[in-house]
Amino acid sequence: MKVSKEIRKNAVDYSMNAITDICTNIGPRESGMPKEREAQEWIKNQIDTNGWADESAIEDFKVSRHALVGFTKIIGVFLIIGALLQLLTLVGNPALTLAVRIISLVLAVLSIVIVVLEFLFYVPFIDKFLPETTSCNVYAKYKPTGDVKRRIIINGHTDSAYEWTLMKIRQEVMVGVLAVDLLCALASIVIFSINIAKGVTPLWSVIFAACTVVAYIGLFFVCNFKVLSPGANDNLTGVFVAVSALKCLKESGIRYENTEVCALLTGSEEAGLRGATAFTKRHKGENKDVETYIIAFDTMRDYDYMTIYHRDMTGMVKNSPEVVALLDEACNDPDVNHPLPHGVVPFGASDAAAFSRGGFKAAAVAGQNPKYAPYYHNRRDTPDQMIPETFALGLDIALAAIEAFDRDQK
């Protein structure tokens, strides 16, 4: 049994209005802060009140909300201190010079370690040193008529991002600043190491270190903790693909025999995929008892750039080939008839990466121009920037994937 076009259209209209209501009445949803929880509770209430799921729960977890993007300011301090300390080598005191060389090298190496662990691998390395708050996921289940033999989870994240100041100008500006700073830090490590080995600090290396300070200042403008994105596209569109999938099944009277359909609305994705990671830990082993697929929907906005992501976390994590194949099947469904290209998340990560790394079979679908999205992670991501046609395509893919997942089981 298919979901009718009328029910799908009503779901799209409902979602556009719900997203507008959240952005207007609740506002931006900082990871692990009251507005994020308020939005999660509001959406859960919508699910419960309308009977779109048989059960739903809020699952709490701890988060250090400034760790992921806040590392840029931390390493900015480390790198600037290390560079300026090089000026003390001009004093001519041997003991002081040796200490400065070692401290500068340690600070530069530590900065690179933080970048690699926090950003490339999303490991909570500095989180333990920062203040913690409580974030939450919403997990809603639409049960089958019989025993649960397979489970498909549609995912979106509810929190919104801090404004990425440089990204607001152009993505290339932010990438360029980070690339220059990374090269300066790596060059400094090489130079400081050579100076320690040779026991000398040439004047040119001191001048170089002093010049890098100018580049490192850019790290303090990567993000602005005082301004948050409204997060209409990123990622309330993904959230309401998940919610609307349950809505459509319920209103169509569709209930599968052995396939459980779930909506997972994660918190603190923008803080480093912390909600998705918390889910994999809390529900560890459940994917072994019941075959479980997770599809993460993120930013249903740029129609021509809708993509299935088979690699994630800047290409460092491989998503599930089985889930990718399911999405291909869904896109070729007659009701969708819109094959999507496969891609690699080029910069950052989606929740699918955390699910995959946590042992779940997962993949992501996103609709965002990877080269330039003027609304991305800034104050322009407002409801008027949404494109219902793209959201509708995302919902169609989700519904077709759910149907194919149940059909393939038989």
Short mmCIF file of C-alpha atoms in Angstrom, two decimals:
data_model
loop_
_atom_site.label_atom_id
_atom_site.label_comp_id
_atom_site.label_asym_id
_atom_site.label_seq_id
_atom_site.Cartn_x
_atom_site.Cartn_y
_atom_site.Cartn_z
CA MET A 1 0.00 0.00 0.00
CA LYS A 2 1.35 3.41 -1.01
CA VAL A 3 1.08 6.75 0.72
CA SER A 4 -1.20 8.94 -1.40
CA LYS A 5 -0.03 12.15 -3.03
CA GLU A 6 -2.54 14.09 -0.95
CA ILE A 7 -1.17 12.76 2.35
CA ARG A 8 2.39 13.49 1.19
CA LYS A 9 1.46 17.03 0.20
CA ASN A 10 -0.26 17.60 3.53
CA ALA A 11 2.88 16.34 5.28
CA VAL A 12 5.03 18.79 3.33
CA ASP A 13 2.70 21.68 4.17
CA TYR A 14 2.59 20.64 7.82
CA SER A 15 6.38 20.45 7.98
CA MET A 16 6.95 23.86 6.43
CA ASN A 17 4.52 25.38 8.94
CA ALA A 18 5.98 23.47 11.90
CA ILE A 19 9.52 24.56 11.03
CA THR A 20 8.33 28.16 10.77
CA ASP A 21 6.62 27.86 14.16
CA ILE A 22 9.76 26.52 15.82
CA CYS A 23 12.02 29.17 14.29
CA THR A 24 9.56 31.93 15.21
CA ASN A 25 8.39 30.87 18.66
CA ILE A 26 11.36 28.90 20.00
CA GLY A 27 14.20 30.29 17.94
CA PRO A 28 17.77 29.03 17.46
CA ARG A 29 18.56 25.81 19.32
CA GLU A 30 22.03 25.84 20.83
CA SER A 31 23.37 22.35 21.52
CA GLY A 32 22.73 21.24 25.08
CA MET A 33 20.83 24.38 26.00
CA PRO A 34 17.18 25.04 26.99
CA LYS A 35 15.96 26.03 23.49
CA GLU A 36 17.16 22.75 22.02
CA ARG A 37 15.24 20.81 24.69
CA GLU A 38 12.17 23.00 24.23
CA ALA A 39 12.14 22.19 20.52
CA GLN A 40 12.65 18.48 21.20
CA GLU A 41 9.77 18.46 23.68
CA TRP A 42 7.54 20.40 21.25
CA ILE A 43 8.18 17.91 18.44
CA LYS A 44 7.73 14.93 20.76
CA ASN A 45 4.40 16.39 21.87
CA GLN A 46 3.34 16.66 18.22
CA ILE A 47 4.18 13.00 17.68
CA ASP A 48 2.43 11.87 20.86
CA THR A 49 -0.67 14.04 20.52
CA ASN A 50 -1.31 12.96 16.95
CA GLY A 51 -0.52 9.30 17.59
CA TRP A 52 2.16 9.14 14.91
CA ALA A 53 4.22 6.72 17.03
CA ASP A 54 3.33 3.99 19.49
CA GLU A 55 5.95 5.16 21.95
CA SER A 56 8.47 7.96 22.21
CA ALA A 57 11.13 8.89 24.71
CA ILE A 58 13.57 11.66 25.49
CA GLU A 59 17.06 10.30 26.08
CA ASP A 60 19.48 12.60 27.92
CA PHE A 61 23.26 12.76 27.55
CA LYS A 62 26.05 15.12 28.53
CA VAL A 63 27.72 17.45 26.06
CA SER A 64 30.45 20.09 25.99
CA ARG A 65 28.84 22.34 23.43
CA HIS A 66 31.89 24.50 22.66
CA ALA A 67 34.38 21.70 22.02
CA LEU A 68 33.99 21.12 18.28
CA VAL A 69 34.17 24.65 16.89
CA GLY A 70 35.59 26.14 20.08
CA PHE A 71 38.85 24.34 19.46
CA THR A 72 39.73 27.01 16.91
CA LYS A 73 39.90 29.63 19.65
CA ILE A 74 41.84 27.31 21.98
CA ILE A 75 44.51 26.43 19.44
CA GLY A 76 44.57 30.08 18.37
CA VAL A 77 45.70 30.96 21.90
CA PHE A 78 48.24 28.10 21.95
CA LEU A 79 49.73 28.98 18.56
CA ILE A 80 49.97 32.71 19.23
CA ILE A 81 51.63 32.14 22.61
CA GLY A 82 54.08 29.69 21.03
CA ALA A 83 54.92 32.12 18.23
CA LEU A 84 55.39 35.16 20.50
CA LEU A 85 57.56 33.19 22.91
CA GLN A 86 60.09 32.90 20.12
CA LEU A 87 60.90 36.57 20.64
CA LEU A 88 62.41 35.63 24.02
CA THR A 89 65.15 33.70 22.23
CA LEU A 90 66.59 37.09 21.26
CA VAL A 91 67.44 37.71 24.93
CA GLY A 92 70.39 35.34 24.64
CA ASN A 93 69.84 33.35 27.83
CA PRO A 94 70.60 29.66 26.97
CA ALA A 95 68.25 28.15 29.56
CA LEU A 96 65.42 30.49 28.63
CA THR A 97 65.99 29.86 24.92
CA LEU A 98 65.82 26.08 25.37
CA ALA A 99 62.64 26.34 27.45
CA VAL A 100 61.03 28.60 24.86
CA ARG A 101 61.90 26.22 22.02
CA ILE A 102 60.37 23.26 23.86
CA ILE A 103 57.23 25.10 24.98
CA SER A 104 56.60 26.52 21.49
CA LEU A 105 57.02 23.06 19.95
CA VAL A 106 54.70 21.42 22.49
CA LEU A 107 51.99 24.05 21.95
CA ALA A 108 52.19 23.67 18.16
CA VAL A 109 52.06 19.86 18.31
CA LEU A 110 49.19 19.95 20.81
CA SER A 111 47.26 22.27 18.48
CA ILE A 112 47.62 19.85 15.58
CA VAL A 113 46.58 16.93 17.78
CA ILE A 114 43.43 18.83 18.83
CA VAL A 115 42.55 19.60 15.20
CA VAL A 116 43.01 15.99 14.11
CA LEU A 117 41.07 14.46 17.01
CA GLU A 118 38.27 17.03 17.40
CA PHE A 119 37.64 17.94 13.77
CA LEU A 120 38.89 15.13 11.53
CA PHE A 121 37.85 12.26 13.81
CA TYR A 122 35.26 13.99 16.04
CA VAL A 123 36.87 12.50 19.15
CA PRO A 124 35.85 14.36 22.36
CA PHE A 125 39.46 15.14 23.25
CA ILE A 126 39.12 18.54 24.92
CA ASP A 127 35.50 18.07 26.02
CA LYS A 128 36.48 16.95 29.51
CA PHE A 129 38.17 20.29 30.13
CA LEU A 130 35.12 22.36 29.16
CA PRO A 131 31.78 22.96 30.93
CA GLU A 132 29.10 20.29 30.40
CA THR A 133 25.35 20.65 29.92
CA THR A 134 22.60 18.13 29.26
CA SER A 135 21.40 17.57 25.70
CA CYS A 136 18.82 15.05 24.49
CA ASN A 137 17.59 12.85 21.67
CA VAL A 138 13.98 12.02 20.85
CA TYR A 139 13.39 8.40 19.83
CA ALA A 140 9.93 7.49 18.50
CA LYS A 141 8.83 4.01 17.41
CA TYR A 142 6.05 2.98 15.03
CA LYS A 143 5.65 -0.70 15.79
CA PRO A 144 4.74 -3.58 13.46
CA THR A 145 1.73 -5.83 13.93
CA GLY A 146 3.96 -8.79 14.75
CA ASP A 147 7.41 -9.36 16.19
CA VAL A 148 10.13 -6.85 15.29
CA LYS A 149 12.50 -8.55 12.86
CA ARG A 150 13.91 -5.46 11.14
CA ARG A 151 14.12 -1.81 12.03
CA ILE A 152 14.63 1.30 9.92
CA ILE A 153 15.40 4.62 11.58
CA ILE A 154 14.96 7.99 9.86
CA ASN A 155 17.17 10.60 11.46
CA GLY A 156 17.55 14.37 11.57
CA HIS A 157 19.18 16.68 14.14
CA THR A 158 17.23 19.37 15.98
CA ASP A 159 20.00 21.68 17.19
CA SER A 160 21.27 24.62 15.16
CA ALA A 161 24.80 25.84 14.61
CA TYR A 162 26.79 28.76 15.88
CA GLU A 163 27.36 31.29 13.14
CA TRP A 164 30.53 30.56 11.21
CA THR A 165 31.67 34.10 10.60
CA LEU A 166 34.13 33.39 7.79
CA MET A 167 31.76 30.89 6.13
CA LYS A 168 29.18 33.67 5.91
CA ILE A 169 31.50 35.50 3.53
CA ARG A 170 32.32 32.47 1.38
CA GLN A 171 33.16 28.88 2.18
CA GLU A 172 36.44 29.30 0.34
CA VAL A 173 37.43 32.09 2.77
CA MET A 174 37.01 29.86 5.81
CA VAL A 175 38.76 26.90 4.17
CA GLY A 176 41.56 29.20 3.05
CA VAL A 177 42.11 30.67 6.51
CA LEU A 178 42.15 27.21 8.12
CA ALA A 179 44.50 25.87 5.44
CA VAL A 180 46.96 28.73 5.90
CA ASP A 181 46.88 28.33 9.68
CA LEU A 182 47.43 24.58 9.37
CA LEU A 183 50.41 25.07 7.07
CA CYS A 184 51.86 27.70 9.42
CA ALA A 185 51.49 25.36 12.41
CA LEU A 186 53.08 22.43 10.56
CA ALA A 187 55.94 24.61 9.32
CA SER A 188 56.45 25.89 12.86
CA ILE A 189 56.70 22.34 14.19
CA VAL A 190 59.40 21.55 11.63
CA ILE A 191 61.32 24.77 12.32
CA PHE A 192 61.08 24.47 16.12
CA SER A 193 62.24 20.84 15.94
CA ILE A 194 65.24 21.74 13.77
CA ASN A 195 66.15 24.61 16.11
CA ILE A 196 66.05 22.29 19.13
CA ALA A 197 68.16 19.67 17.34
CA LYS A 198 70.77 22.21 16.20
CA GLY A 199 70.69 24.28 19.38
CA VAL A 200 70.26 27.54 17.48
CA THR A 201 67.37 29.89 16.71
CA PRO A 202 68.07 31.86 13.52
CA LEU A 203 66.66 35.36 13.33
CA TRP A 204 64.63 34.44 10.24
CA SER A 205 62.78 31.73 12.20
CA VAL A 206 61.85 34.28 14.88
CA ILE A 207 60.57 36.65 12.19
CA PHE A 208 58.59 33.78 10.61
CA ALA A 209 57.02 32.90 13.96
CA ALA A 210 56.05 36.52 14.56
CA CYS A 211 54.44 36.73 11.11
CA THR A 212 52.32 33.62 11.75
CA VAL A 213 50.55 35.51 14.54
CA VAL A 214 48.70 37.51 11.88
CA ALA A 215 47.44 34.28 10.30
CA TYR A 216 46.46 32.75 13.65
CA ILE A 217 44.23 35.71 14.50
CA GLY A 218 41.84 34.39 11.86
CA LEU A 219 41.11 31.39 14.10
CA PHE A 220 39.17 33.66 16.46
CA PHE A 221 36.75 34.57 13.65
CA VAL A 222 35.81 31.05 12.57
CA CYS A 223 32.67 31.04 14.71
CA ASN A 224 30.69 33.41 16.90
CA PHE A 225 29.25 31.85 20.07
CA LYS A 226 26.93 34.84 20.52
CA VAL A 227 25.05 34.33 17.23
CA LEU A 228 23.22 31.16 16.23
CA SER A 229 21.71 30.04 12.97
CA PRO A 230 17.91 29.73 13.01
CA GLY A 231 18.53 26.29 11.52
CA ALA A 232 15.44 26.06 9.31
CA ASN A 233 17.18 24.09 6.56
CA ASP A 234 20.03 22.78 8.71
CA ASN A 235 18.45 20.79 10.04
CA LEU A 236 14.77 21.09 10.88
CA THR A 237 14.10 19.91 7.33
CA GLY A 238 15.83 16.63 8.16
CA VAL A 239 13.96 16.38 11.46
CA PHE A 240 10.59 16.75 9.77
CA VAL A 241 11.41 14.23 7.06
CA ALA A 242 11.64 11.77 9.95
CA VAL A 243 8.50 13.05 11.68
CA SER A 244 6.53 13.23 8.44
CA ALA A 245 7.46 9.68 7.53
CA LEU A 246 5.69 8.47 10.69
CA LYS A 247 2.82 10.90 10.05
CA CYS A 248 2.29 9.55 6.52
CA LEU A 249 2.36 5.91 7.60
CA LYS A 250 -0.13 6.50 10.41
CA GLU A 251 -2.53 8.58 8.33
CA SER A 252 -2.35 6.05 5.48
CA GLY A 253 -3.17 3.17 7.78
CA ILE A 254 0.09 1.44 6.84
CA ARG A 255 1.57 -0.83 9.48
CA TYR A 256 4.11 -3.47 8.53
CA GLU A 257 4.08 -7.03 9.79
CA ASN A 258 7.64 -7.26 11.11
CA THR A 259 9.31 -3.93 10.26
CA GLU A 260 9.59 -1.28 12.96
CA VAL A 261 9.87 2.29 11.67
CA CYS A 262 11.50 4.86 13.94
CA ALA A 263 12.23 8.57 13.99
CA LEU A 264 15.42 9.58 15.77
CA LEU A 265 15.79 13.32 16.38
CA THR A 266 19.30 13.89 17.62
CA GLY A 267 20.59 16.74 19.71
CA SER A 268 24.06 18.29 19.61
CA GLU A 269 25.00 17.24 16.09
CA GLU A 270 26.56 20.66 15.65
CA ALA A 271 28.64 20.05 18.79
CA GLY A 272 30.38 17.10 17.16
CA LEU A 273 27.75 14.42 16.44
CA ARG A 274 27.35 13.94 20.19
CA GLY A 275 23.67 12.94 20.06
CA ALA A 276 24.25 10.25 17.43
CA THR A 277 27.26 8.99 19.36
CA ALA A 278 25.23 8.86 22.58
CA PHE A 279 22.53 6.86 20.75
CA THR A 280 25.03 4.23 19.55
CA LYS A 281 26.30 3.78 23.10
CA ARG A 282 22.86 3.67 24.71
CA HIS A 283 21.48 1.22 22.14
CA LYS A 284 24.63 -0.81 21.62
CA GLY A 285 23.82 -4.37 20.59
CA GLU A 286 20.26 -3.66 19.49
CA ASN A 287 21.38 -3.64 15.86
CA LYS A 288 22.71 -7.19 16.32
CA ASP A 289 19.46 -8.51 17.76
CA VAL A 290 17.41 -6.85 15.01
CA GLU A 291 18.80 -5.84 11.64
CA THR A 292 18.79 -2.04 11.76
CA TYR A 293 19.34 0.56 9.04
CA ILE A 294 19.68 4.28 9.76
CA ILE A 295 19.23 7.01 7.16
CA ALA A 296 20.36 10.49 8.22
CA PHE A 297 18.64 13.32 6.37
CA ASP A 298 20.41 16.67 6.53
CA THR A 299 19.55 20.00 4.92
CA MET A 300 16.80 19.25 2.40
CA ARG A 301 17.33 22.49 0.53
CA ASP A 302 19.35 22.52 -2.71
CA TYR A 303 17.38 20.31 -5.12
CA ASP A 304 20.09 19.95 -7.77
CA TYR A 305 22.63 18.92 -5.13
CA MET A 306 20.68 16.14 -3.44
CA THR A 307 23.25 13.40 -2.83
CA ILE A 308 23.63 10.02 -1.17
CA TYR A 309 26.78 10.13 0.95
CA HIS A 310 28.64 6.82 1.00
CA ARG A 311 31.70 8.28 2.74
CA ASP A 312 31.55 10.71 5.62
CA MET A 313 33.60 12.70 8.13
CA THR A 314 35.77 14.40 5.48
CA GLY A 315 36.01 11.00 3.76
CA MET A 316 37.44 9.28 6.84
CA VAL A 317 34.39 7.04 7.54
CA LYS A 318 32.79 4.57 5.13
CA ASN A 319 29.01 4.41 5.39
CA SER A 320 27.04 1.20 4.84
CA PRO A 321 26.94 -0.12 1.24
CA GLU A 322 23.66 -1.88 2.10
CA VAL A 323 21.97 1.37 3.16
CA VAL A 324 23.38 3.13 0.10
CA ALA A 325 21.92 0.36 -2.08
CA LEU A 326 18.56 0.73 -0.33
CA LEU A 327 18.60 4.46 -1.05
CA ASP A 328 19.44 3.78 -4.70
CA GLU A 329 16.45 1.44 -4.85
CA ALA A 330 14.24 4.08 -3.24
CA CYS A 331 15.35 6.76 -5.68
CA ASN A 332 14.48 4.49 -8.58
CA ASP A 333 11.01 3.78 -7.20
CA PRO A 334 8.33 4.94 -9.70
CA ASP A 335 6.91 7.33 -7.09
CA VAL A 336 10.33 8.99 -6.78
CA ASN A 337 12.05 8.41 -10.12
CA HIS A 338 14.97 10.62 -9.19
CA PRO A 339 18.31 8.76 -9.01
CA LEU A 340 20.85 10.59 -6.87
CA PRO A 341 24.62 10.71 -7.26
CA HIS A 342 26.90 9.28 -4.59
CA GLY A 343 29.29 11.59 -2.79
CA VAL A 344 31.83 12.09 -0.04
CA VAL A 345 31.20 14.60 2.75
CA PRO A 346 34.08 16.94 1.87
CA PHE A 347 34.23 19.05 5.00
CA GLY A 348 32.90 18.04 8.41
CA ALA A 349 30.49 15.17 9.02
CA SER A 350 26.87 14.07 9.29
CA ASP A 351 25.24 11.99 12.01
CA ALA A 352 25.56 8.99 9.68
CA ALA A 353 29.31 8.98 10.37
CA ALA A 354 28.73 8.56 14.10
CA PHE A 355 26.20 5.79 13.51
CA SER A 356 28.56 3.99 11.12
CA ARG A 357 31.49 4.34 13.48
CA GLY A 358 29.29 3.07 16.31
CA GLY A 359 28.57 -0.19 14.51
CA PHE A 360 25.21 0.63 12.91
CA LYS A 361 24.48 0.37 9.20
CA ALA A 362 23.91 3.97 8.11
CA ALA A 363 24.21 6.45 5.26
CA ALA A 364 23.25 10.07 4.70
CA VAL A 365 21.14 12.02 2.23
CA ALA A 366 21.76 15.75 1.99
CA GLY A 367 20.73 18.56 -0.30
CA GLN A 368 23.32 21.28 0.04
CA ASN A 369 25.61 22.87 -2.50
CA PRO A 370 29.04 21.81 -1.16
CA LYS A 371 30.78 24.74 -2.80
CA TYR A 372 28.53 27.59 -1.77
CA ALA A 373 25.41 27.63 0.38
CA PRO A 374 24.79 31.24 1.49
CA TYR A 375 22.49 30.15 4.35
CA TYR A 376 24.87 27.53 5.80
CA HIS A 377 25.70 27.97 9.49
CA ASN A 378 24.67 31.60 9.68
CA ARG A 379 21.72 33.87 10.45
CA ARG A 380 20.37 33.57 6.90
CA ASP A 381 19.07 30.02 7.47
CA THR A 382 15.50 31.23 8.01
CA PRO A 383 12.16 29.59 7.05
CA ASP A 384 11.82 31.77 3.96
CA GLN A 385 14.97 30.09 2.63
CA MET A 386 13.34 26.66 2.55
CA ILE A 387 12.43 24.99 -0.74
CA PRO A 388 9.35 22.74 -0.31
CA GLU A 389 10.13 20.85 -3.53
CA THR A 390 13.45 19.65 -2.10
CA PHE A 391 11.86 18.70 1.21
CA ALA A 392 9.17 16.75 -0.68
CA LEU A 393 11.85 14.83 -2.56
CA GLY A 394 13.54 13.95 0.73
CA LEU A 395 10.24 12.71 2.18
CA ASP A 396 9.49 10.68 -0.95
CA ILE A 397 12.91 9.02 -0.70
CA ALA A 398 12.38 8.23 2.99
CA LEU A 399 8.96 6.67 2.36
CA ALA A 400 10.22 4.67 -0.62
CA ALA A 401 13.20 3.45 1.40
CA ILE A 402 10.92 2.32 4.23
CA GLU A 403 8.68 0.45 1.80
CA ALA A 404 11.64 -1.16 0.01
CA PHE A 405 13.22 -2.13 3.32
CA ASP A 406 10.07 -3.99 4.34
CA ARG A 407 9.54 -5.48 0.87
CA ASP A 408 13.12 -6.77 0.59
CA GLN A 409 12.68 -8.52 3.91
CA LYS A 410 10.03 -10.71 2.33
#
